Amino acid sequence: MHAPARSSLAAPAALVVVTAVWGSTFVLIKDLLVSVPPLDFLGVRFTIAAGLMALVFWRRLRAAGPALWRRGLALGLVYAGGQIAQTWGLESTDASVSGFITGMYVVLTPLVLWALFRIRVRAATWLAVGLSTAGLAVLSLRGFALGAGESLTLLGAALYALHIVLLGRWAAGADAVTLTSIQMISIAAVCLTGALPGGITLPASAGAWASTLYMVLAAGILALLLQTWAQARMGAARAAIIMTTEPVFAAAFAVAFGGESVTWRLLVGGGLILTAMYLAELTSGGEPSPTASAGARHTDGRG
């Protein structure tokens, strides 16, 4: 009787772990990027992660079929594009505004679902989307103007939304470890290509390398593996809502380890996001599973 309930909570719990790990990296990345250019950091981080996964899981990679390789490479390309667009946008955008615009993937994910696969999102999910967006605004915004940096960041958010949608459909029935490994190889190839012009700056101190390795193992390999596994078991819109808890964890870690103070923005914005996540979970029973929606795709003429 209790096993199904535990099983239904495993996927959202895994995504909460993912967002907690992502949130823990903001303080580390802020210090690391003082000495390492953003694209160099991405190239080094994902290349090490891809090399480790290829070394450990090479038998699975050799056994993977062409379809899985195509999907994994495409997912990695989309995700890497989001990373690069967000990084370039951050160079001319306040971090708080960048965080809000990046979090707009929660709004864009249901739109991508409808545009690509004609999957309608229920009213309760849209309410959760609205609450999480309001929470992101309270947490992040202190003024807003749309310029080149903000436009690039919005492009990154759109690519993250596309990644969430495609991962939710393609992860169903696939080996999560193999699909994650292929994605990581693709992400590394794109980020390293972007970093190569002008040469690559490596972390210069033991502390910087320790931060980089934490982001390789925890925020890279573990997080993408858990996200791939979880999204095979839940809908994309629900996953996007849960992942907006990332700035809540980022703020909590900044308070705990970065010397920042608890503010009304953290309390109100975090409360709105957590309410949205609770609402999404409370009303998730009617949401189509990735497996079911993937099967329905063959009836709408899209193949």
mmCIF file of C-alpha atoms in Angstrom:
data_model
loop_
_atom_site.group_PDB
_atom_site.id
_atom_site.type_symbol
_atom_site.label_atom_id
_atom_site.label_comp_id
_atom_site.label_asym_id
_atom_site.label_seq_id
_atom_site.Cartn_x
_atom_site.Cartn_y
_atom_site.Cartn_z
ATOM 1 C CA MET A 1 0.000 0.000 0.000
ATOM 2 C CA HIS A 2 2.810 2.392 0.845
ATOM 3 C CA ALA A 3 5.206 1.316 -1.927
ATOM 4 C CA PRO A 4 3.394 3.201 -4.753
ATOM 5 C CA ALA A 5 3.388 6.388 -2.683
ATOM 6 C CA ARG A 6 7.096 6.069 -2.020
ATOM 7 C CA SER A 7 7.686 5.367 -5.707
ATOM 8 C CA SER A 8 5.669 8.432 -6.772
ATOM 9 C CA LEU A 9 7.715 10.633 -4.456
ATOM 10 C CA ALA A 10 11.100 9.300 -5.582
ATOM 11 C CA ALA A 11 11.246 11.267 -8.855
ATOM 12 C CA PRO A 12 10.327 14.691 -7.383
ATOM 13 C CA ALA A 13 12.647 14.014 -4.445
ATOM 14 C CA ALA A 14 15.480 13.323 -6.902
ATOM 15 C CA LEU A 15 14.811 16.642 -8.664
ATOM 16 C CA VAL A 16 14.829 18.467 -5.324
ATOM 17 C CA VAL A 17 18.263 16.962 -4.660
ATOM 18 C CA VAL A 18 19.362 18.157 -8.121
ATOM 19 C CA THR A 19 18.215 21.724 -7.477
ATOM 20 C CA ALA A 20 19.819 21.703 -4.007
ATOM 21 C CA VAL A 21 23.143 20.687 -5.554
ATOM 22 C CA TRP A 22 22.796 23.328 -8.288
ATOM 23 C CA GLY A 23 21.923 25.933 -5.659
ATOM 24 C CA SER A 24 25.023 25.038 -3.646
ATOM 25 C CA THR A 25 27.297 25.958 -6.565
ATOM 26 C CA PHE A 26 26.457 29.666 -6.839
ATOM 27 C CA VAL A 27 28.808 30.749 -4.048
ATOM 28 C CA LEU A 28 31.580 28.529 -5.471
ATOM 29 C CA ILE A 29 31.119 29.693 -9.069
ATOM 30 C CA LYS A 30 31.065 33.349 -8.014
ATOM 31 C CA ASP A 31 34.544 32.960 -6.493
ATOM 32 C CA LEU A 32 35.884 30.724 -9.268
ATOM 33 C CA LEU A 33 34.915 33.047 -12.129
ATOM 34 C CA VAL A 34 37.118 35.791 -10.694
ATOM 35 C CA SER A 35 40.152 33.956 -12.086
ATOM 36 C CA VAL A 36 38.694 31.659 -14.779
ATOM 37 C CA PRO A 37 36.654 32.999 -17.742
ATOM 38 C CA PRO A 38 33.099 31.572 -17.838
ATOM 39 C CA LEU A 39 33.449 29.596 -21.083
ATOM 40 C CA ASP A 40 36.815 28.195 -19.996
ATOM 41 C CA PHE A 41 35.214 27.060 -16.745
ATOM 42 C CA LEU A 42 32.371 25.336 -18.629
ATOM 43 C CA GLY A 43 34.783 23.674 -21.043
ATOM 44 C CA VAL A 44 37.035 22.326 -18.293
ATOM 45 C CA ARG A 45 34.149 21.262 -16.062
ATOM 46 C CA PHE A 46 32.205 19.328 -18.669
ATOM 47 C CA THR A 47 35.263 17.842 -20.377
ATOM 48 C CA ILE A 48 36.430 16.276 -17.116
ATOM 49 C CA ALA A 49 32.894 15.011 -16.433
ATOM 50 C CA ALA A 50 32.571 13.534 -19.933
ATOM 51 C CA GLY A 51 35.995 11.898 -19.701
ATOM 52 C CA LEU A 52 35.140 10.254 -16.367
ATOM 53 C CA MET A 53 31.794 8.970 -17.613
ATOM 54 C CA ALA A 54 33.274 7.668 -20.862
ATOM 55 C CA LEU A 55 35.996 5.864 -18.912
ATOM 56 C CA VAL A 56 33.629 4.253 -16.415
ATOM 57 C CA PHE A 57 30.717 3.476 -18.734
ATOM 58 C CA TRP A 58 32.495 2.798 -22.060
ATOM 59 C CA ARG A 59 30.901 -0.655 -22.392
ATOM 60 C CA ARG A 60 27.419 0.842 -22.176
ATOM 61 C CA LEU A 61 28.374 3.551 -24.651
ATOM 62 C CA ARG A 62 29.689 0.971 -27.141
ATOM 63 C CA ALA A 63 26.455 -1.019 -26.815
ATOM 64 C CA ALA A 64 24.177 2.001 -27.270
ATOM 65 C CA GLY A 65 22.213 2.085 -30.520
ATOM 66 C CA PRO A 66 22.272 4.910 -33.080
ATOM 67 C CA ALA A 67 18.874 6.269 -31.930
ATOM 68 C CA LEU A 68 20.054 6.698 -28.341
ATOM 69 C CA TRP A 69 23.264 8.360 -29.532
ATOM 70 C CA ARG A 70 21.297 10.794 -31.722
ATOM 71 C CA ARG A 71 18.978 11.712 -28.875
ATOM 72 C CA GLY A 72 21.778 12.055 -26.313
ATOM 73 C CA LEU A 73 23.885 14.224 -28.618
ATOM 74 C CA ALA A 74 20.881 16.417 -29.450
ATOM 75 C CA LEU A 75 20.023 16.836 -25.754
ATOM 76 C CA GLY A 76 23.617 17.751 -24.960
ATOM 77 C CA LEU A 77 23.702 20.279 -27.798
ATOM 78 C CA VAL A 78 20.537 21.977 -26.514
ATOM 79 C CA TYR A 79 21.747 22.008 -22.898
ATOM 80 C CA ALA A 80 25.187 23.336 -23.839
ATOM 81 C CA GLY A 81 23.554 26.068 -25.912
ATOM 82 C CA GLY A 82 21.562 27.090 -22.851
ATOM 83 C CA GLN A 83 24.702 27.154 -20.697
ATOM 84 C CA ILE A 84 26.631 29.288 -23.189
ATOM 85 C CA ALA A 85 23.750 31.719 -23.823
ATOM 86 C CA GLN A 86 23.215 32.149 -20.084
ATOM 87 C CA THR A 87 26.961 32.681 -19.509
ATOM 88 C CA TRP A 88 27.315 35.240 -22.288
ATOM 89 C CA GLY A 89 24.176 37.010 -21.093
ATOM 90 C CA LEU A 90 25.511 37.186 -17.553
ATOM 91 C CA GLU A 91 28.497 39.244 -18.735
ATOM 92 C CA SER A 92 26.177 42.249 -19.300
ATOM 93 C CA THR A 93 23.259 41.411 -16.999
ATOM 94 C CA ASP A 94 22.890 41.706 -13.242
ATOM 95 C CA ALA A 95 23.052 38.308 -11.563
ATOM 96 C CA SER A 96 19.625 38.806 -9.956
ATOM 97 C CA VAL A 97 17.973 39.604 -13.297
ATOM 98 C CA SER A 98 19.811 36.708 -14.945
ATOM 99 C CA GLY A 99 18.475 34.370 -12.270
ATOM 100 C CA PHE A 100 14.902 35.530 -12.859
ATOM 101 C CA ILE A 101 15.076 35.291 -16.654
ATOM 102 C CA THR A 102 16.735 31.873 -16.508
ATOM 103 C CA GLY A 103 13.945 30.704 -14.209
ATOM 104 C CA MET A 104 11.428 31.639 -16.887
ATOM 105 C CA TYR A 105 11.908 28.141 -18.302
ATOM 106 C CA VAL A 106 9.082 27.267 -15.912
ATOM 107 C CA VAL A 107 6.743 29.349 -18.107
ATOM 108 C CA LEU A 108 8.335 28.332 -21.396
ATOM 109 C CA THR A 109 8.236 24.563 -20.719
ATOM 110 C CA PRO A 110 4.416 24.253 -20.993
ATOM 111 C CA LEU A 111 4.521 26.441 -24.122
ATOM 112 C CA VAL A 112 7.171 24.196 -25.707
ATOM 113 C CA LEU A 113 5.088 21.146 -24.780
ATOM 114 C CA TRP A 114 2.104 22.586 -26.600
ATOM 115 C CA ALA A 115 4.061 23.926 -29.587
ATOM 116 C CA LEU A 116 5.952 20.697 -30.290
ATOM 117 C CA PHE A 117 3.547 17.995 -29.165
ATOM 118 C CA ARG A 118 0.166 19.728 -28.697
ATOM 119 C CA ILE A 119 0.092 18.644 -25.054
ATOM 120 C CA ARG A 120 -2.206 20.935 -23.091
ATOM 121 C CA VAL A 121 -1.283 21.894 -19.547
ATOM 122 C CA ARG A 122 -4.006 21.851 -16.909
ATOM 123 C CA ALA A 123 -5.210 24.990 -15.135
ATOM 124 C CA ALA A 124 -3.751 23.861 -11.796
ATOM 125 C CA THR A 125 -0.322 23.519 -13.392
ATOM 126 C CA TRP A 126 -0.580 27.027 -14.880
ATOM 127 C CA LEU A 127 -1.475 28.313 -11.403
ATOM 128 C CA ALA A 128 1.666 26.644 -10.044
ATOM 129 C CA VAL A 129 3.673 28.168 -12.916
ATOM 130 C CA GLY A 130 2.308 31.612 -12.034
ATOM 131 C CA LEU A 131 3.150 31.208 -8.338
ATOM 132 C CA SER A 132 6.699 30.021 -9.063
ATOM 133 C CA THR A 133 7.245 32.893 -11.519
ATOM 134 C CA ALA A 134 6.031 35.381 -8.907
ATOM 135 C CA GLY A 135 8.369 33.781 -6.386
ATOM 136 C CA LEU A 136 11.303 34.090 -8.801
ATOM 137 C CA ALA A 137 10.461 37.764 -9.351
ATOM 138 C CA VAL A 138 10.331 38.493 -5.619
ATOM 139 C CA LEU A 139 13.621 36.639 -5.063
ATOM 140 C CA SER A 140 15.502 38.124 -7.995
ATOM 141 C CA LEU A 141 14.188 41.342 -9.504
ATOM 142 C CA ARG A 142 15.421 44.759 -8.414
ATOM 143 C CA GLY A 143 14.788 46.540 -11.679
ATOM 144 C CA PHE A 144 14.612 45.210 -15.233
ATOM 145 C CA ALA A 145 15.518 46.373 -18.720
ATOM 146 C CA LEU A 146 15.611 44.227 -21.852
ATOM 147 C CA GLY A 147 18.975 44.513 -23.589
ATOM 148 C CA ALA A 148 21.346 42.163 -25.411
ATOM 149 C CA GLY A 149 22.377 40.364 -22.217
ATOM 150 C CA GLU A 150 18.797 39.826 -21.118
ATOM 151 C CA SER A 151 17.846 38.588 -24.601
ATOM 152 C CA LEU A 152 20.690 36.051 -24.561
ATOM 153 C CA THR A 153 19.620 34.887 -21.108
ATOM 154 C CA LEU A 154 16.042 34.455 -22.315
ATOM 155 C CA LEU A 155 17.370 32.354 -25.201
ATOM 156 C CA GLY A 156 19.172 30.230 -22.608
ATOM 157 C CA ALA A 157 15.917 29.790 -20.668
ATOM 158 C CA ALA A 158 14.124 28.717 -23.859
ATOM 159 C CA LEU A 159 16.844 26.136 -24.550
ATOM 160 C CA TYR A 160 16.582 24.826 -20.971
ATOM 161 C CA ALA A 161 12.819 24.470 -21.465
ATOM 162 C CA LEU A 162 13.389 22.568 -24.712
ATOM 163 C CA HIS A 163 15.887 20.309 -22.925
ATOM 164 C CA ILE A 164 13.382 19.582 -20.140
ATOM 165 C CA VAL A 165 10.657 18.700 -22.648
ATOM 166 C CA LEU A 166 12.831 16.505 -24.877
ATOM 167 C CA LEU A 167 14.505 14.793 -21.931
ATOM 168 C CA GLY A 168 11.101 13.976 -20.452
ATOM 169 C CA ARG A 169 10.059 12.233 -23.666
ATOM 170 C CA TRP A 170 13.333 10.564 -24.634
ATOM 171 C CA ALA A 171 14.404 9.376 -21.173
ATOM 172 C CA ALA A 172 11.347 7.123 -20.837
ATOM 173 C CA GLY A 173 12.486 3.551 -21.451
ATOM 174 C CA ALA A 174 16.138 4.543 -21.976
ATOM 175 C CA ASP A 175 19.090 3.587 -19.773
ATOM 176 C CA ALA A 176 19.620 6.715 -17.671
ATOM 177 C CA VAL A 177 23.364 6.161 -17.232
ATOM 178 C CA THR A 178 24.012 5.746 -20.962
ATOM 179 C CA LEU A 179 21.805 8.676 -21.970
ATOM 180 C CA THR A 180 23.464 10.883 -19.351
ATOM 181 C CA SER A 181 26.936 9.865 -20.535
ATOM 182 C CA ILE A 182 26.132 10.703 -24.159
ATOM 183 C CA GLN A 183 24.649 14.048 -23.132
ATOM 184 C CA MET A 184 27.784 14.843 -21.147
ATOM 185 C CA ILE A 185 30.030 14.046 -24.113
ATOM 186 C CA SER A 186 27.962 16.359 -26.313
ATOM 187 C CA ILE A 187 27.924 19.174 -23.726
ATOM 188 C CA ALA A 188 31.699 18.905 -23.308
ATOM 189 C CA ALA A 189 32.317 19.014 -27.066
ATOM 190 C CA VAL A 190 30.228 22.171 -27.508
ATOM 191 C CA CYS A 191 31.576 24.011 -24.439
ATOM 192 C CA LEU A 192 35.189 23.087 -25.207
ATOM 193 C CA THR A 193 34.781 24.302 -28.796
ATOM 194 C CA GLY A 194 33.457 27.624 -27.480
ATOM 195 C CA ALA A 195 36.356 27.941 -25.024
ATOM 196 C CA LEU A 196 39.232 27.041 -27.363
ATOM 197 C CA PRO A 197 39.588 30.388 -29.238
ATOM 198 C CA GLY A 198 42.107 32.415 -27.247
ATOM 199 C CA GLY A 199 43.258 29.438 -25.195
ATOM 200 C CA ILE A 200 41.872 27.903 -22.010
ATOM 201 C CA THR A 201 42.592 29.237 -18.522
ATOM 202 C CA LEU A 202 42.716 26.482 -15.892
ATOM 203 C CA PRO A 203 41.927 26.864 -12.187
ATOM 204 C CA ALA A 204 45.082 28.144 -10.501
ATOM 205 C CA SER A 205 44.773 27.008 -6.873
ATOM 206 C CA ALA A 206 43.964 23.836 -4.962
ATOM 207 C CA GLY A 207 40.762 25.445 -3.690
ATOM 208 C CA ALA A 208 39.658 26.355 -7.228
ATOM 209 C CA TRP A 209 40.315 22.800 -8.404
ATOM 210 C CA ALA A 210 38.361 21.428 -5.420
ATOM 211 C CA SER A 211 35.386 23.634 -6.374
ATOM 212 C CA THR A 212 35.676 22.544 -10.009
ATOM 213 C CA LEU A 213 35.763 18.850 -9.089
ATOM 214 C CA TYR A 214 32.717 19.283 -6.838
ATOM 215 C CA MET A 215 30.845 20.777 -9.785
ATOM 216 C CA VAL A 216 32.095 17.975 -12.050
ATOM 217 C CA LEU A 217 30.966 15.169 -9.738
ATOM 218 C CA ALA A 218 27.960 16.584 -7.869
ATOM 219 C CA ALA A 219 26.560 19.388 -10.032
ATOM 220 C CA GLY A 220 27.554 17.681 -13.284
ATOM 221 C CA ILE A 221 27.494 13.875 -13.317
ATOM 222 C CA LEU A 222 25.212 13.223 -10.322
ATOM 223 C CA ALA A 223 22.773 16.056 -11.094
ATOM 224 C CA LEU A 224 22.329 15.201 -14.787
ATOM 225 C CA LEU A 225 22.000 11.498 -13.985
ATOM 226 C CA LEU A 226 19.297 12.163 -11.382
ATOM 227 C CA GLN A 227 17.498 14.603 -13.690
ATOM 228 C CA THR A 228 17.501 12.061 -16.531
ATOM 229 C CA TRP A 229 16.228 9.304 -14.230
ATOM 230 C CA ALA A 230 13.543 11.523 -12.655
ATOM 231 C CA GLN A 231 12.225 12.953 -15.912
ATOM 232 C CA ALA A 232 11.598 9.454 -17.235
ATOM 233 C CA ARG A 233 9.012 9.198 -14.445
ATOM 234 C CA MET A 234 7.230 12.565 -14.461
ATOM 235 C CA GLY A 235 5.847 15.194 -16.811
ATOM 236 C CA ALA A 236 7.972 18.073 -18.085
ATOM 237 C CA ALA A 237 5.826 20.921 -16.706
ATOM 238 C CA ARG A 238 5.815 19.369 -13.231
ATOM 239 C CA ALA A 239 9.605 18.896 -13.413
ATOM 240 C CA ALA A 240 10.132 22.543 -14.414
ATOM 241 C CA ILE A 241 8.086 23.764 -11.432
ATOM 242 C CA ILE A 242 10.104 21.637 -9.007
ATOM 243 C CA MET A 243 13.378 22.876 -10.496
ATOM 244 C CA THR A 244 12.494 26.501 -9.709
ATOM 245 C CA THR A 245 13.473 25.676 -6.115
ATOM 246 C CA GLU A 246 17.094 26.163 -7.274
ATOM 247 C CA PRO A 247 17.234 29.897 -6.360
ATOM 248 C CA VAL A 248 15.701 29.098 -2.964
ATOM 249 C CA PHE A 249 18.548 26.688 -2.245
ATOM 250 C CA ALA A 250 21.046 29.159 -3.719
ATOM 251 C CA ALA A 251 19.812 31.851 -1.329
ATOM 252 C CA ALA A 252 19.848 29.428 1.604
ATOM 253 C CA PHE A 253 23.460 28.421 0.892
ATOM 254 C CA ALA A 254 24.411 32.090 0.473
ATOM 255 C CA VAL A 255 22.967 32.793 3.926
ATOM 256 C CA ALA A 256 24.603 29.730 5.497
ATOM 257 C CA PHE A 257 28.045 29.956 3.892
ATOM 258 C CA GLY A 258 28.277 33.244 1.990
ATOM 259 C CA GLY A 259 27.631 35.670 4.809
ATOM 260 C CA GLU A 260 24.338 36.984 3.378
ATOM 261 C CA SER A 261 21.302 37.838 5.520
ATOM 262 C CA VAL A 262 17.793 36.424 5.585
ATOM 263 C CA THR A 263 15.528 38.953 3.837
ATOM 264 C CA TRP A 264 11.824 39.348 3.252
ATOM 265 C CA ARG A 265 12.498 38.561 -0.409
ATOM 266 C CA LEU A 266 13.912 35.152 0.524
ATOM 267 C CA LEU A 267 11.008 34.369 2.827
ATOM 268 C CA VAL A 268 8.206 35.557 0.513
ATOM 269 C CA GLY A 269 9.757 34.462 -2.782
ATOM 270 C CA GLY A 270 10.864 31.113 -1.394
ATOM 271 C CA GLY A 271 7.426 30.601 0.131
ATOM 272 C CA LEU A 272 5.708 31.222 -3.215
ATOM 273 C CA ILE A 273 8.021 28.780 -5.012
ATOM 274 C CA LEU A 274 7.555 26.077 -2.381
ATOM 275 C CA THR A 275 3.772 26.607 -2.530
ATOM 276 C CA ALA A 276 3.926 26.186 -6.303
ATOM 277 C CA MET A 277 5.885 22.949 -5.929
ATOM 278 C CA TYR A 278 3.393 21.631 -3.376
ATOM 279 C CA LEU A 279 0.475 22.529 -5.664
ATOM 280 C CA ALA A 280 2.169 20.806 -8.610
ATOM 281 C CA GLU A 281 2.648 17.649 -6.559
ATOM 282 C CA LEU A 282 -0.864 17.808 -5.088
ATOM 283 C CA THR A 283 -2.463 17.961 -8.549
ATOM 284 C CA SER A 284 -0.010 15.727 -10.435
ATOM 285 C CA GLY A 285 -2.326 12.723 -10.607
ATOM 286 C CA GLY A 286 -3.916 13.819 -13.879
ATOM 287 C CA GLU A 287 -0.689 14.688 -15.620
ATOM 288 C CA PRO A 288 0.268 12.380 -18.496
ATOM 289 C CA SER A 289 3.398 10.315 -17.876
ATOM 290 C CA PRO A 290 6.338 10.629 -20.248
ATOM 291 C CA THR A 291 5.744 7.076 -21.473
ATOM 292 C CA ALA A 292 2.070 7.740 -22.170
ATOM 293 C CA SER A 293 2.690 11.051 -23.890
ATOM 294 C CA ALA A 294 5.477 9.545 -25.975
ATOM 295 C CA GLY A 295 3.081 6.890 -27.167
ATOM 296 C CA ALA A 296 0.463 9.513 -27.972
ATOM 297 C CA ARG A 297 2.962 11.311 -30.187
ATOM 298 C CA HIS A 298 2.504 8.686 -32.897
ATOM 299 C CA THR A 299 -1.199 9.528 -33.212
ATOM 300 C CA ASP A 300 -0.820 13.227 -33.936
ATOM 301 C CA GLY A 301 1.109 12.979 -37.192
ATOM 302 C CA ARG A 302 4.413 14.197 -35.736
ATOM 303 C CA GLY A 303 6.187 10.821 -35.619
#
